[in-house]
PDB file of C-alpha atoms in Angstrom:
ATOM      1  CA  UNK A   1      23.572  -5.634 -12.221  1.00 43.00           C
ATOM      2  CA  UNK A   2      19.849  -5.949 -11.387  1.00 44.00           C
ATOM      3  CA  UNK A   3      20.115  -3.016  -8.996  1.00 41.00           C
ATOM      4  CA  UNK A   4      21.698  -0.919 -11.747  1.00 40.00           C
ATOM      5  CA  UNK A   5      18.811  -1.760 -14.054  1.00 40.00           C
ATOM      6  CA  UNK A   6      16.318  -0.740 -11.396  1.00 41.00           C
ATOM      7  CA  UNK A   7      18.167   2.503 -10.776  1.00 40.00           C
ATOM      8  CA  UNK A   8      18.398   3.229 -14.476  1.00 37.00           C
ATOM      9  CA  UNK A   9      14.794   2.364 -15.278  1.00 40.00           C
ATOM     10  CA  UNK A  10      12.903   5.251 -16.759  1.00 39.00           C
ATOM     11  CA  UNK A  11       9.695   6.635 -15.270  1.00 40.00           C
ATOM     12  CA  UNK A  12       6.664   8.261 -16.826  1.00 41.00           C
ATOM     13  CA  UNK A  13       4.632  11.020 -15.231  1.00 45.00           C
ATOM     14  CA  UNK A  14       1.021  12.081 -15.469  1.00 56.00           C
ATOM     15  CA  UNK A  15      -0.554   8.626 -15.461  1.00 70.00           C
ATOM     16  CA  UNK A  16      -3.773   8.039 -13.519  1.00 82.00           C
ATOM     17  CA  UNK A  17      -5.894   5.029 -12.632  1.00 84.00           C
ATOM     18  CA  UNK A  18      -9.658   5.147 -12.478  1.00 88.00           C
ATOM     19  CA  UNK A  19     -11.335   3.979  -9.280  1.00 90.00           C
ATOM     20  CA  UNK A  20     -14.993   3.597  -8.392  1.00 93.00           C
ATOM     21  CA  UNK A  21     -16.393   4.440  -4.978  1.00 93.00           C
ATOM     22  CA  UNK A  22     -19.851   4.079  -3.528  1.00 95.00           C
ATOM     23  CA  UNK A  23     -21.172   6.961  -1.448  1.00 94.00           C
ATOM     24  CA  UNK A  24     -24.418   7.371   0.397  1.00 93.00           C
ATOM     25  CA  UNK A  25     -26.898   9.965  -0.825  1.00 93.00           C
ATOM     26  CA  UNK A  26     -26.262  12.298   2.117  1.00 95.00           C
ATOM     27  CA  UNK A  27     -22.487  12.338   1.524  1.00 94.00           C
ATOM     28  CA  UNK A  28     -23.024  12.847  -2.186  1.00 94.00           C
ATOM     29  CA  UNK A  29     -25.473  15.662  -1.508  1.00 94.00           C
ATOM     30  CA  UNK A  30     -22.969  17.397   0.759  1.00 96.00           C
ATOM     31  CA  UNK A  31     -20.297  17.103  -1.921  1.00 96.00           C
ATOM     32  CA  UNK A  32     -22.659  18.575  -4.511  1.00 96.00           C
ATOM     33  CA  UNK A  33     -23.490  21.443  -2.146  1.00 96.00           C
ATOM     34  CA  UNK A  34     -19.792  22.277  -1.680  1.00 97.00           C
ATOM     35  CA  UNK A  35     -19.308  22.190  -5.453  1.00 97.00           C
ATOM     36  CA  UNK A  36     -22.312  24.479  -5.990  1.00 97.00           C
ATOM     37  CA  UNK A  37     -20.933  26.909  -3.408  1.00 97.00           C
ATOM     38  CA  UNK A  38     -17.613  27.067  -5.241  1.00 98.00           C
ATOM     39  CA  UNK A  39     -15.394  25.311  -2.704  1.00 98.00           C
ATOM     40  CA  UNK A  40     -14.460  22.741  -5.379  1.00 98.00           C
ATOM     41  CA  UNK A  41     -14.724  22.788  -9.158  1.00 98.00           C
ATOM     42  CA  UNK A  42     -16.425  19.368  -9.273  1.00 97.00           C
ATOM     43  CA  UNK A  43     -16.878  16.134  -7.325  1.00 97.00           C
ATOM     44  CA  UNK A  44     -13.549  14.767  -8.516  1.00 95.00           C
ATOM     45  CA  UNK A  45     -11.737  17.870  -7.257  1.00 97.00           C
ATOM     46  CA  UNK A  46     -13.143  17.348  -3.750  1.00 97.00           C
ATOM     47  CA  UNK A  47     -12.348  13.629  -3.728  1.00 96.00           C
ATOM     48  CA  UNK A  48      -8.773  14.151  -4.968  1.00 95.00           C
ATOM     49  CA  UNK A  49      -8.249  16.914  -2.397  1.00 97.00           C
ATOM     50  CA  UNK A  50      -9.572  14.709   0.395  1.00 97.00           C
ATOM     51  CA  UNK A  51      -7.344  11.823  -0.647  1.00 96.00           C
ATOM     52  CA  UNK A  52      -4.250  14.043  -0.870  1.00 96.00           C
ATOM     53  CA  UNK A  53      -5.012  15.489   2.566  1.00 98.00           C
ATOM     54  CA  UNK A  54      -5.258  12.012   4.091  1.00 97.00           C
ATOM     55  CA  UNK A  55      -2.067  10.912   2.354  1.00 96.00           C
ATOM     56  CA  UNK A  56      -0.334  13.998   3.779  1.00 97.00           C
ATOM     57  CA  UNK A  57      -1.545  13.086   7.260  1.00 98.00           C
ATOM     58  CA  UNK A  58       0.003   9.621   6.867  1.00 97.00           C
ATOM     59  CA  UNK A  59       3.059  10.626   4.787  1.00 95.00           C
ATOM     60  CA  UNK A  60       5.598   9.674   7.459  1.00 95.00           C
ATOM     61  CA  UNK A  61       4.124   6.184   7.846  1.00 95.00           C
ATOM     62  CA  UNK A  62       4.049   5.690   4.066  1.00 91.00           C
ATOM     63  CA  UNK A  63       7.671   6.807   3.709  1.00 91.00           C
ATOM     64  CA  UNK A  64       8.903   4.667   6.606  1.00 92.00           C
ATOM     65  CA  UNK A  65       7.029   1.617   5.346  1.00 90.00           C
ATOM     66  CA  UNK A  66       8.284   2.083   1.778  1.00 86.00           C
ATOM     67  CA  UNK A  67      11.849   2.370   3.078  1.00 87.00           C
ATOM     68  CA  UNK A  68      11.511  -0.633   5.380  1.00 87.00           C
ATOM     69  CA  UNK A  69      10.082  -2.771   2.571  1.00 85.00           C
ATOM     70  CA  UNK A  70      12.622  -1.435   0.043  1.00 86.00           C
ATOM     71  CA  UNK A  71       9.855  -0.292  -2.302  1.00 89.00           C
ATOM     72  CA  UNK A  72      10.566   1.946  -5.278  1.00 90.00           C
ATOM     73  CA  UNK A  73       8.400   4.993  -4.674  1.00 88.00           C
ATOM     74  CA  UNK A  74       6.812   6.503  -7.759  1.00 91.00           C
ATOM     75  CA  UNK A  75       6.884   5.251 -11.312  1.00 92.00           C
ATOM     76  CA  UNK A  76       9.109   2.418 -12.507  1.00 95.00           C
ATOM     77  CA  UNK A  77       9.385   1.619 -16.233  1.00 96.00           C
ATOM     78  CA  UNK A  78      10.994  -1.526 -17.651  1.00 97.00           C
ATOM     79  CA  UNK A  79      11.861  -1.427 -21.345  1.00 98.00           C
ATOM     80  CA  UNK A  80      12.663  -4.407 -23.526  1.00 98.00           C
ATOM     81  CA  UNK A  81      16.313  -3.278 -23.476  1.00 97.00           C
ATOM     82  CA  UNK A  82      16.305  -3.152 -19.654  1.00 97.00           C
ATOM     83  CA  UNK A  83      15.050  -6.720 -19.422  1.00 98.00           C
ATOM     84  CA  UNK A  84      17.402  -7.971 -22.135  1.00 98.00           C
ATOM     85  CA  UNK A  85      20.309  -6.543 -20.113  1.00 97.00           C
ATOM     86  CA  UNK A  86      19.044  -8.377 -17.023  1.00 97.00           C
ATOM     87  CA  UNK A  87      18.835 -11.615 -19.028  1.00 97.00           C
ATOM     88  CA  UNK A  88      22.343 -11.072 -20.469  1.00 97.00           C
ATOM     89  CA  UNK A  89      23.652 -10.706 -16.901  1.00 96.00           C
ATOM     90  CA  UNK A  90      21.866 -13.954 -15.992  1.00 96.00           C
ATOM     91  CA  UNK A  91      19.943 -12.176 -13.238  1.00 96.00           C
ATOM     92  CA  UNK A  92      16.288 -11.897 -12.226  1.00 96.00           C
ATOM     93  CA  UNK A  93      14.382  -8.945 -10.837  1.00 97.00           C
ATOM     94  CA  UNK A  94      12.272  -8.769  -7.713  1.00 96.00           C
ATOM     95  CA  UNK A  95      10.148  -5.746  -8.586  1.00 96.00           C
ATOM     96  CA  UNK A  96       8.676  -3.872  -5.609  1.00 95.00           C
ATOM     97  CA  UNK A  97       6.870  -0.622  -6.402  1.00 95.00           C
ATOM     98  CA  UNK A  98       4.651   1.783  -4.520  1.00 93.00           C
ATOM     99  CA  UNK A  99       3.041   3.638  -7.413  1.00 92.00           C
ATOM    100  CA  UNK A 100       3.146   2.489 -11.028  1.00 94.00           C
ATOM    101  CA  UNK A 101       5.177  -0.373 -12.470  1.00 96.00           C
ATOM    102  CA  UNK A 102       5.125  -0.377 -16.262  1.00 97.00           C
ATOM    103  CA  UNK A 103       6.508  -3.056 -18.567  1.00 98.00           C
ATOM    104  CA  UNK A 104       6.954  -1.962 -22.182  1.00 98.00           C
ATOM    105  CA  UNK A 105       4.462  -3.208 -24.748  1.00 98.00           C
ATOM    106  CA  UNK A 106       7.199  -4.855 -26.835  1.00 98.00           C
ATOM    107  CA  UNK A 107       8.315  -7.136 -23.968  1.00 98.00           C
ATOM    108  CA  UNK A 108       7.394 -10.733 -24.789  1.00 98.00           C
ATOM    109  CA  UNK A 109       5.940 -13.089 -22.184  1.00 98.00           C
ATOM    110  CA  UNK A 110       9.061 -15.248 -22.579  1.00 98.00           C
ATOM    111  CA  UNK A 111      11.404 -12.333 -21.804  1.00 98.00           C
ATOM    112  CA  UNK A 112       9.298 -11.330 -18.802  1.00 98.00           C
ATOM    113  CA  UNK A 113       9.325 -14.887 -17.439  1.00 98.00           C
ATOM    114  CA  UNK A 114      13.083 -15.168 -17.919  1.00 98.00           C
ATOM    115  CA  UNK A 115      13.886 -11.914 -16.121  1.00 98.00           C
ATOM    116  CA  UNK A 116      11.192 -11.203 -13.519  1.00 98.00           C
ATOM    117  CA  UNK A 117      11.204 -13.376 -10.419  1.00 97.00           C
ATOM    118  CA  UNK A 118       8.396 -11.560  -8.608  1.00 97.00           C
ATOM    119  CA  UNK A 119       6.289  -8.407  -8.722  1.00 97.00           C
ATOM    120  CA  UNK A 120       4.801  -6.584  -5.750  1.00 96.00           C
ATOM    121  CA  UNK A 121       2.936  -3.439  -6.728  1.00 95.00           C
ATOM    122  CA  UNK A 122       0.964  -1.222  -4.410  1.00 93.00           C
ATOM    123  CA  UNK A 123      -0.732   0.938  -6.991  1.00 93.00           C
ATOM    124  CA  UNK A 124      -0.947  -0.130 -10.624  1.00 95.00           C
ATOM    125  CA  UNK A 125       0.814  -2.496 -12.997  1.00 96.00           C
ATOM    126  CA  UNK A 126       0.780  -1.657 -16.709  1.00 96.00           C
ATOM    127  CA  UNK A 127       1.794  -4.499 -19.007  1.00 98.00           C
ATOM    128  CA  UNK A 128       0.340  -6.279 -21.995  1.00 98.00           C
ATOM    129  CA  UNK A 129      -2.370  -8.833 -21.225  1.00 98.00           C
ATOM    130  CA  UNK A 130      -0.011 -11.589 -22.426  1.00 98.00           C
ATOM    131  CA  UNK A 131       2.772 -10.503 -20.046  1.00 98.00           C
ATOM    132  CA  UNK A 132       0.329 -10.170 -17.140  1.00 98.00           C
ATOM    133  CA  UNK A 133      -1.000 -13.666 -17.853  1.00 98.00           C
ATOM    134  CA  UNK A 134       2.509 -15.123 -18.063  1.00 98.00           C
ATOM    135  CA  UNK A 135       3.512 -13.499 -14.765  1.00 98.00           C
ATOM    136  CA  UNK A 136       0.211 -14.141 -12.967  1.00 97.00           C
ATOM    137  CA  UNK A 137       1.700 -16.546 -10.411  1.00 97.00           C
ATOM    138  CA  UNK A 138       4.545 -14.109  -9.677  1.00 97.00           C
ATOM    139  CA  UNK A 139       2.367 -11.035  -9.053  1.00 96.00           C
ATOM    140  CA  UNK A 140       1.574 -10.360  -5.400  1.00 91.00           C
TER     141      UNK A 140
END
């Protein structure tokens, strides 16, 4: 039953996470020069392009590792109804996501504790502060 819930879980697209990086003045100056010369529309464009290029270089390793670790690749959404079905089946989820794991805003901390055994996310976890606090010792 838990596997069916995972397979049936809905995903959302278009979500991003903000990161902060520190660059030296020479690197930053070179980025600005490339932007001024029209190679990129802005600093963010260059950084996103560079990251995508590196991820492409390592795509095989990422895919093999995700498969070996049985990670859900992409976006995984857990609604209140999904978790209620897991509870009704007297099962517990071991959530493993490479990307975004999202728990609906209407999921109570009690429901999350009753249905989620563990969470491993390589990327981002979106959940209410109360649910995150309740699951804190189960998040790896």
